[in-house]
Amino acid sequence: VQATIRYDERKIYKEDVIQEIGGCHGLLCTLNPPIDKEILNVAGPNLKTISTVSVGFDHIDIEECKRRSITVGHTPGVLTDAVAELTIGLLLATARRIREAFDVINSGERCPRKVMWLCGTQLSRKTIGIVGLGRIGLAVAKRLLAFEVDKILYTGHKEKIQVDFDTLLQQSDIVIVCCSLTHETKGLFEKRAFAMMKSSAIFINTSRGSVVNQEDLHDALISNQIRAAGLDVTTPEPLAEDHPLKKLKNCGSATIETRNEMWTVAVRNLLAGLNSQPLPYPVY
C-alpha cells in the first residue's frame, strides 16, 4: 500500500488535496477542506472509500459519493464523553461568569465592593432544555442530574419528542443544543427562537455553528433578550477578529484519548473500504 500523509499544524487547503488525490483509492480526511464534486473528479474512478475523522459529514458531498459508489465512514460515539464533559464545563463557565472573573483578575482592576458583583446562576432547581437527545444529549442529561436540576426537557426527532420546540424554549432556564446539523436544524436558533426564551435564559451550543444565526444571537445578547451564551462552535471557525461574538469564549472538544480513538476508528473505516468490506461505521 502506498500512502501520502499530510500531518502538520498548517491548515490544509483544497488545492493541497487536489494536488495529491489523483488516482488514490482511499481518502482519510478531517472537516477541512470540504470534499466536493471537484475533488472527487480529480480523484477519478479509482477512489473507493472516504473516511472522515469526525462525527459530522456535511463537509462531504454524500449524494455524489453515492452516485459514484464511494463508501463513506465517520466516527460516531467516540466524542460522546468528551463533548458531554465540555458542555457541562462550558455551561458552568457561562452560568457562573468564570471568564469575566478571570479577565478582571488578569486586568489588575480593583474589585468593586458590591454585593451582587459578578454573581452568576446556579444549576440546582433549574429547568434544562436539551435540543437533540442523541448520544451526546443523553450523556449531558445524565451528568446534569448530579447538579440536582429541577427537570430536564428535551426535543428532537419525532420518536424522542418530550415537549415541542416552542414549549422547551419558553420553559427552560438553560437551553443546550446537541442536535445534528440537517436541513431542518440549520438556522434553527434565530430571532424568533431567542424571542421565545426567558430573559434570564442561558444558551449553550456544542453541536454545529450553522444551527445558530449568529447575528440574531448577538442581537439577543446585547438587548438582554437572553442572559448569556456559551459557544463551542461557530460559523466560520475561527470567527473573524472583528466579529461581535468574538468576545464570547470558544472552547475545544479535543482530549488526547478522544483524538487517538477517532483516528483509530477512521483508519479502520478506511482499511475496510479499501478491502471492499463493510465499513464499521458507515455514513450510509
GROMACS .gro file of C-alpha atoms in nm:
model
  284
    1VAL     CA    1   0.000   0.000   0.000
    2GLN     CA    2   0.134   0.341  -0.096
    3ALA     CA    3   0.016   0.630   0.120
    4THR     CA    4   0.060   1.007   0.110
    5ILE     CA    5   0.037   1.156   0.460
    6ARG     CA    6  -0.005   1.525   0.537
    7TYR     CA    7   0.041   1.575   0.911
    8ASP     CA    8   0.135   1.920   1.033
    9GLU     CA    9  -0.026   2.212   1.210
   10ARG     CA   10  -0.073   2.409   0.888
   11LYS     CA   11  -0.427   2.430   0.758
   12ILE     CA   12  -0.484   2.203   0.458
   13TYR     CA   13  -0.646   2.379   0.164
   14LYS     CA   14  -0.850   2.245  -0.125
   15GLU     CA   15  -0.555   2.296  -0.357
   16ASP     CA   16  -0.340   2.070  -0.138
   17VAL     CA   17  -0.591   1.787  -0.166
   18ILE     CA   18  -0.633   1.834  -0.542
   19GLN     CA   19  -0.256   1.816  -0.584
   20GLU     CA   20  -0.231   1.480  -0.405
   21ILE     CA   21  -0.558   1.292  -0.460
   22GLY     CA   22  -0.536   1.199  -0.828
   23GLY     CA   23  -0.551   0.819  -0.868
   24CYS     CA   24  -0.591   0.749  -0.495
   25HIS     CA   25  -0.804   0.455  -0.384
   26GLY     CA   26  -0.887   0.593  -0.040
   27LEU     CA   27  -0.905   0.929   0.140
   28LEU     CA   28  -0.866   0.987   0.515
   29CYS     CA   29  -0.981   1.342   0.588
   30THR     CA   30  -1.096   1.587   0.854
   31LEU     CA   31  -1.354   1.868   0.838
   32ASN     CA   32  -1.145   2.089   0.609
   33PRO     CA   33  -1.139   2.130   0.320
   34PRO     CA   34  -1.487   2.020   0.205
   35ILE     CA   35  -1.480   1.713  -0.019
   36ASP     CA   36  -1.689   1.831  -0.311
   37LYS     CA   37  -1.755   1.722  -0.668
   38GLU     CA   38  -1.441   1.894  -0.798
   39ILE     CA   39  -1.216   1.697  -0.563
   40LEU     CA   40  -1.399   1.375  -0.648
   41ASN     CA   41  -1.349   1.446  -1.019
   42VAL     CA   42  -0.975   1.492  -0.970
   43ALA     CA   43  -0.959   1.172  -0.764
   44GLY     CA   44  -1.104   0.980  -1.056
   45PRO     CA   45  -1.261   0.635  -1.075
   46ASN     CA   46  -1.000   0.470  -0.851
   47LEU     CA   47  -1.143   0.630  -0.535
   48LYS     CA   48  -1.330   0.358  -0.345
   49THR     CA   49  -1.372   0.495   0.006
   50ILE     CA   50  -1.358   0.812   0.217
   51SER     CA   51  -1.312   0.807   0.593
   52THR     CA   52  -1.356   1.129   0.791
   53VAL     CA   53  -1.210   1.182   1.138
   54SER     CA   54  -1.531   1.343   1.261
   55VAL     CA   55  -1.886   1.265   1.367
   56GLY     CA   56  -2.041   1.511   1.123
   57PHE     CA   57  -2.016   1.456   0.749
   58ASP     CA   58  -2.183   1.762   0.598
   59HIS     CA   59  -1.840   1.860   0.457
   60ILE     CA   60  -1.861   1.564   0.216
   61ASP     CA   61  -2.086   1.556  -0.090
   62ILE     CA   62  -2.267   1.239   0.016
   63GLU     CA   63  -2.506   1.227  -0.279
   64GLU     CA   64  -2.218   1.248  -0.525
   65CYS     CA   65  -2.036   0.973  -0.335
   66LYS     CA   66  -2.346   0.753  -0.356
   67ARG     CA   67  -2.367   0.816  -0.729
   68ARG     CA   68  -2.007   0.706  -0.770
   69SER     CA   69  -2.044   0.408  -0.529
   70ILE     CA   70  -1.782   0.555  -0.294
   71THR     CA   71  -1.827   0.432   0.062
   72VAL     CA   72  -1.807   0.695   0.337
   73GLY     CA   73  -1.726   0.631   0.702
   74HIS     CA   74  -1.723   0.855   1.010
   75THR     CA   75  -1.653   0.826   1.386
   76PRO     CA   76  -1.982   0.834   1.579
   77GLY     CA   77  -1.983   0.774   1.952
   78VAL     CA   78  -1.614   0.848   2.003
   79LEU     CA   79  -1.671   1.210   2.106
   80THR     CA   80  -1.969   1.145   2.332
   81ASP     CA   81  -1.796   1.168   2.671
   82ALA     CA   82  -1.553   1.443   2.566
   83VAL     CA   83  -1.826   1.670   2.427
   84ALA     CA   84  -2.061   1.597   2.718
   85GLU     CA   85  -1.787   1.697   2.964
   86LEU     CA   86  -1.711   2.007   2.758
   87THR     CA   87  -2.079   2.101   2.753
   88ILE     CA   88  -2.100   2.088   3.131
   89GLY     CA   89  -1.776   2.284   3.162
   90LEU     CA   90  -1.895   2.547   2.916
   91LEU     CA   91  -2.229   2.569   3.097
   92LEU     CA   92  -2.063   2.620   3.435
   93ALA     CA   93  -1.821   2.878   3.295
   94THR     CA   94  -2.108   3.071   3.138
   95ALA     CA   95  -2.357   3.041   3.423
   96ARG     CA   96  -2.104   3.130   3.693
   97ARG     CA   97  -1.935   3.401   3.483
   98ILE     CA   98  -1.592   3.244   3.525
   99ARG     CA   99  -1.435   3.409   3.223
  100GLU     CA  100  -1.548   3.755   3.335
  101ALA     CA  101  -1.391   3.697   3.676
  102PHE     CA  102  -1.072   3.565   3.516
  103ASP     CA  103  -1.049   3.874   3.293
  104VAL     CA  104  -1.084   4.102   3.594
  105ILE     CA  105  -0.803   3.922   3.775
  106ASN     CA  106  -0.575   3.945   3.471
  107SER     CA  107  -0.653   4.314   3.419
  108GLY     CA  108  -0.537   4.405   3.769
  109GLU     CA  109  -0.858   4.600   3.831
  110ARG     CA  110  -0.967   4.660   4.186
  111CYS     CA  111  -1.274   4.450   4.261
  112PRO     CA  112  -1.569   4.676   4.347
  113ARG     CA  113  -1.730   4.620   4.686
  114LYS     CA  114  -2.076   4.540   4.552
  115VAL     CA  115  -2.285   4.261   4.699
  116MET     CA  116  -2.413   4.135   4.360
  117TRP     CA  117  -2.092   4.189   4.162
  118LEU     CA  118  -2.024   3.902   3.919
  119CYS     CA  119  -2.299   3.688   4.069
  120GLY     CA  120  -2.390   3.405   3.836
  121THR     CA  121  -2.663   3.145   3.814
  122GLN     CA  122  -2.658   2.810   3.993
  123LEU     CA  123  -2.780   2.496   3.819
  124SER     CA  124  -2.974   2.340   4.104
  125ARG     CA  125  -3.353   2.371   4.080
  126LYS     CA  126  -3.330   2.492   3.719
  127THR     CA  127  -3.524   2.363   3.418
  128ILE     CA  128  -3.286   2.244   3.148
  129GLY     CA  129  -3.391   2.213   2.783
  130ILE     CA  130  -3.187   1.985   2.557
  131VAL     CA  131  -3.238   2.010   2.181
  132GLY     CA  132  -3.124   1.679   2.034
  133LEU     CA  133  -3.128   1.377   2.264
  134GLY     CA  134  -2.882   1.160   2.077
  135ARG     CA  135  -2.570   1.007   2.233
  136ILE     CA  136  -2.425   1.342   2.338
  137GLY     CA  137  -2.755   1.493   2.452
  138LEU     CA  138  -2.827   1.189   2.667
  139ALA     CA  139  -2.474   1.194   2.813
  140VAL     CA  140  -2.519   1.562   2.902
  141ALA     CA  141  -2.855   1.489   3.066
  142LYS     CA  142  -2.703   1.213   3.281
  143ARG     CA  143  -2.427   1.445   3.402
  144LEU     CA  144  -2.674   1.723   3.483
  145LEU     CA  145  -2.857   1.501   3.731
  146ALA     CA  146  -2.564   1.539   3.971
  147PHE     CA  147  -2.641   1.912   3.993
  148GLU     CA  148  -2.992   1.847   4.128
  149VAL     CA  149  -3.166   2.031   3.846
  150ASP     CA  150  -3.544   2.056   3.878
  151LYS     CA  151  -3.631   1.895   3.545
  152ILE     CA  152  -3.485   1.817   3.203
  153LEU     CA  153  -3.695   1.883   2.894
  154TYR     CA  154  -3.592   1.753   2.555
  155THR     CA  155  -3.696   1.767   2.194
  156GLY     CA  156  -3.556   1.623   1.875
  157HIS     CA  157  -3.661   1.352   1.628
  158LYS     CA  158  -4.029   1.259   1.645
  159GLU     CA  159  -3.971   0.942   1.844
  160LYS     CA  160  -3.776   1.141   2.106
  161ILE     CA  161  -4.001   1.443   2.148
  162GLN     CA  162  -4.097   1.505   2.511
  163VAL     CA  163  -4.215   1.862   2.452
  164ASP     CA  164  -4.238   2.065   2.134
  165PHE     CA  165  -3.961   2.309   2.046
  166ASP     CA  166  -4.155   2.625   2.138
  167THR     CA  167  -4.255   2.489   2.479
  168LEU     CA  168  -3.895   2.393   2.554
  169LEU     CA  169  -3.776   2.745   2.473
  170GLN     CA  170  -4.044   2.908   2.686
  171GLN     CA  171  -3.996   2.691   2.994
  172SER     CA  172  -3.620   2.633   3.007
  173ASP     CA  173  -3.379   2.831   3.222
  174ILE     CA  174  -3.092   2.685   3.024
  175VAL     CA  175  -3.109   2.571   2.659
  176ILE     CA  176  -2.840   2.327   2.544
  177VAL     CA  177  -2.807   2.244   2.174
  178CYS     CA  178  -2.675   1.895   2.096
  179CYS     CA  179  -2.856   1.819   1.770
  180SER     CA  180  -2.701   1.722   1.437
  181LEU     CA  181  -2.682   1.972   1.151
  182THR     CA  182  -2.954   1.892   0.897
  183HIS     CA  183  -3.172   2.089   0.659
  184GLU     CA  184  -3.429   2.110   0.940
  185THR     CA  185  -3.188   2.232   1.208
  186LYS     CA  186  -2.980   2.477   1.001
  187GLY     CA  187  -3.058   2.824   1.134
  188LEU     CA  188  -3.298   2.676   1.391
  189PHE     CA  189  -3.195   2.931   1.651
  190GLU     CA  190  -3.279   3.268   1.505
  191LYS     CA  191  -3.465   3.584   1.608
  192ARG     CA  192  -3.797   3.409   1.672
  193ALA     CA  193  -3.638   3.135   1.885
  194PHE     CA  194  -3.442   3.377   2.102
  195ALA     CA  195  -3.752   3.594   2.147
  196MET     CA  196  -3.936   3.296   2.297
  197MET     CA  197  -3.667   3.227   2.558
  198LYS     CA  198  -3.667   3.369   2.910
  199SER     CA  199  -3.474   3.691   2.958
  200SER     CA  200  -3.274   3.505   3.224
  201ALA     CA  201  -3.200   3.210   2.992
  202ILE     CA  202  -2.852   3.079   2.919
  203PHE     CA  203  -2.783   2.939   2.571
  204ILE     CA  204  -2.517   2.672   2.514
  205ASN     CA  205  -2.422   2.534   2.172
  206THR     CA  206  -2.186   2.239   2.136
  207SER     CA  207  -2.345   2.098   1.818
  208ARG     CA  208  -2.263   2.282   1.493
  209GLY     CA  209  -2.221   2.654   1.429
  210SER     CA  210  -2.475   2.667   1.145
  211VAL     CA  211  -2.758   2.567   1.380
  212VAL     CA  212  -2.744   2.928   1.504
  213ASN     CA  213  -2.799   3.258   1.326
  214GLN     CA  214  -2.507   3.435   1.488
  215GLU     CA  215  -2.625   3.787   1.409
  216ASP     CA  216  -2.959   3.715   1.578
  217LEU     CA  217  -2.777   3.566   1.877
  218HIS     CA  218  -2.563   3.877   1.904
  219ASP     CA  219  -2.875   4.098   1.896
  220ALA     CA  220  -3.040   3.885   2.164
  221LEU     CA  221  -2.738   3.921   2.390
  222ILE     CA  222  -2.681   4.295   2.357
  223SER     CA  223  -3.054   4.366   2.403
  224ASN     CA  224  -3.068   4.143   2.714
  225GLN     CA  225  -3.327   3.925   2.545
  226ILE     CA  226  -3.131   3.634   2.694
  227ARG     CA  227  -2.874   3.645   2.972
  228ALA     CA  228  -2.569   3.472   2.830
  229ALA     CA  229  -2.433   3.230   2.571
  230GLY     CA  230  -2.154   2.976   2.565
  231LEU     CA  231  -2.033   2.862   2.224
  232ASP     CA  232  -1.807   2.572   2.138
  233VAL     CA  233  -1.879   2.606   1.766
  234THR     CA  234  -1.919   2.897   1.524
  235THR     CA  235  -1.952   2.964   1.152
  236PRO     CA  236  -1.685   3.005   1.028
  237GLU     CA  237  -1.422   2.873   1.265
  238PRO     CA  238  -1.249   3.076   1.378
  239LEU     CA  239  -1.464   3.388   1.364
  240ALA     CA  240  -1.322   3.699   1.204
  241GLU     CA  241  -1.134   3.918   1.450
  242ASP     CA  242  -1.393   4.196   1.417
  243HIS     CA  243  -1.698   3.970   1.462
  244PRO     CA  244  -1.908   4.092   1.758
  245LEU     CA  245  -1.935   3.740   1.901
  246LYS     CA  246  -1.557   3.719   1.927
  247LYS     CA  247  -1.584   3.831   2.288
  248LEU     CA  248  -1.760   3.506   2.374
  249LYS     CA  249  -1.511   3.238   2.471
  250ASN     CA  250  -1.491   2.939   2.233
  251CYS     CA  251  -1.364   2.606   2.364
  252GLY     CA  252  -1.235   2.285   2.207
  253SER     CA  253  -1.377   1.933   2.232
  254ALA     CA  254  -1.048   1.752   2.193
  255THR     CA  255  -0.886   1.528   2.451
  256ILE     CA  256  -0.582   1.313   2.382
  257GLU     CA  257  -0.779   0.992   2.437
  258THR     CA  258  -1.066   1.101   2.216
  259ARG     CA  259  -0.848   1.221   1.930
  260ASN     CA  260  -0.648   0.899   1.926
  261GLU     CA  261  -0.966   0.690   1.923
  262MET     CA  262  -1.115   0.896   1.641
  263TRP     CA  263  -0.811   0.835   1.422
  264THR     CA  264  -0.819   0.463   1.505
  265VAL     CA  265  -1.186   0.432   1.407
  266ALA     CA  266  -1.131   0.637   1.091
  267VAL     CA  267  -0.840   0.418   0.980
  268ARG     CA  268  -1.047   0.103   1.040
  269ASN     CA  269  -1.318   0.250   0.816
  270LEU     CA  270  -1.059   0.331   0.551
  271LEU     CA  271  -0.900  -0.014   0.551
  272ALA     CA  272  -1.238  -0.185   0.534
  273GLY     CA  273  -1.336   0.027   0.235
  274LEU     CA  274  -1.010  -0.039   0.055
  275ASN     CA  275  -1.063  -0.412   0.102
  276SER     CA  276  -1.425  -0.394  -0.023
  277GLN     CA  277  -1.553  -0.490   0.322
  278PRO     CA  278  -1.845  -0.332   0.514
  279LEU     CA  279  -1.735  -0.018   0.698
  280PRO     CA  280  -1.754  -0.045   1.078
  281TYR     CA  281  -1.916   0.299   1.095
  282PRO     CA  282  -2.072   0.388   0.757
  283VAL     CA  283  -2.248   0.716   0.687
  284TYR     CA  284  -2.500   0.541   0.461
   0.00000   0.00000   0.00000
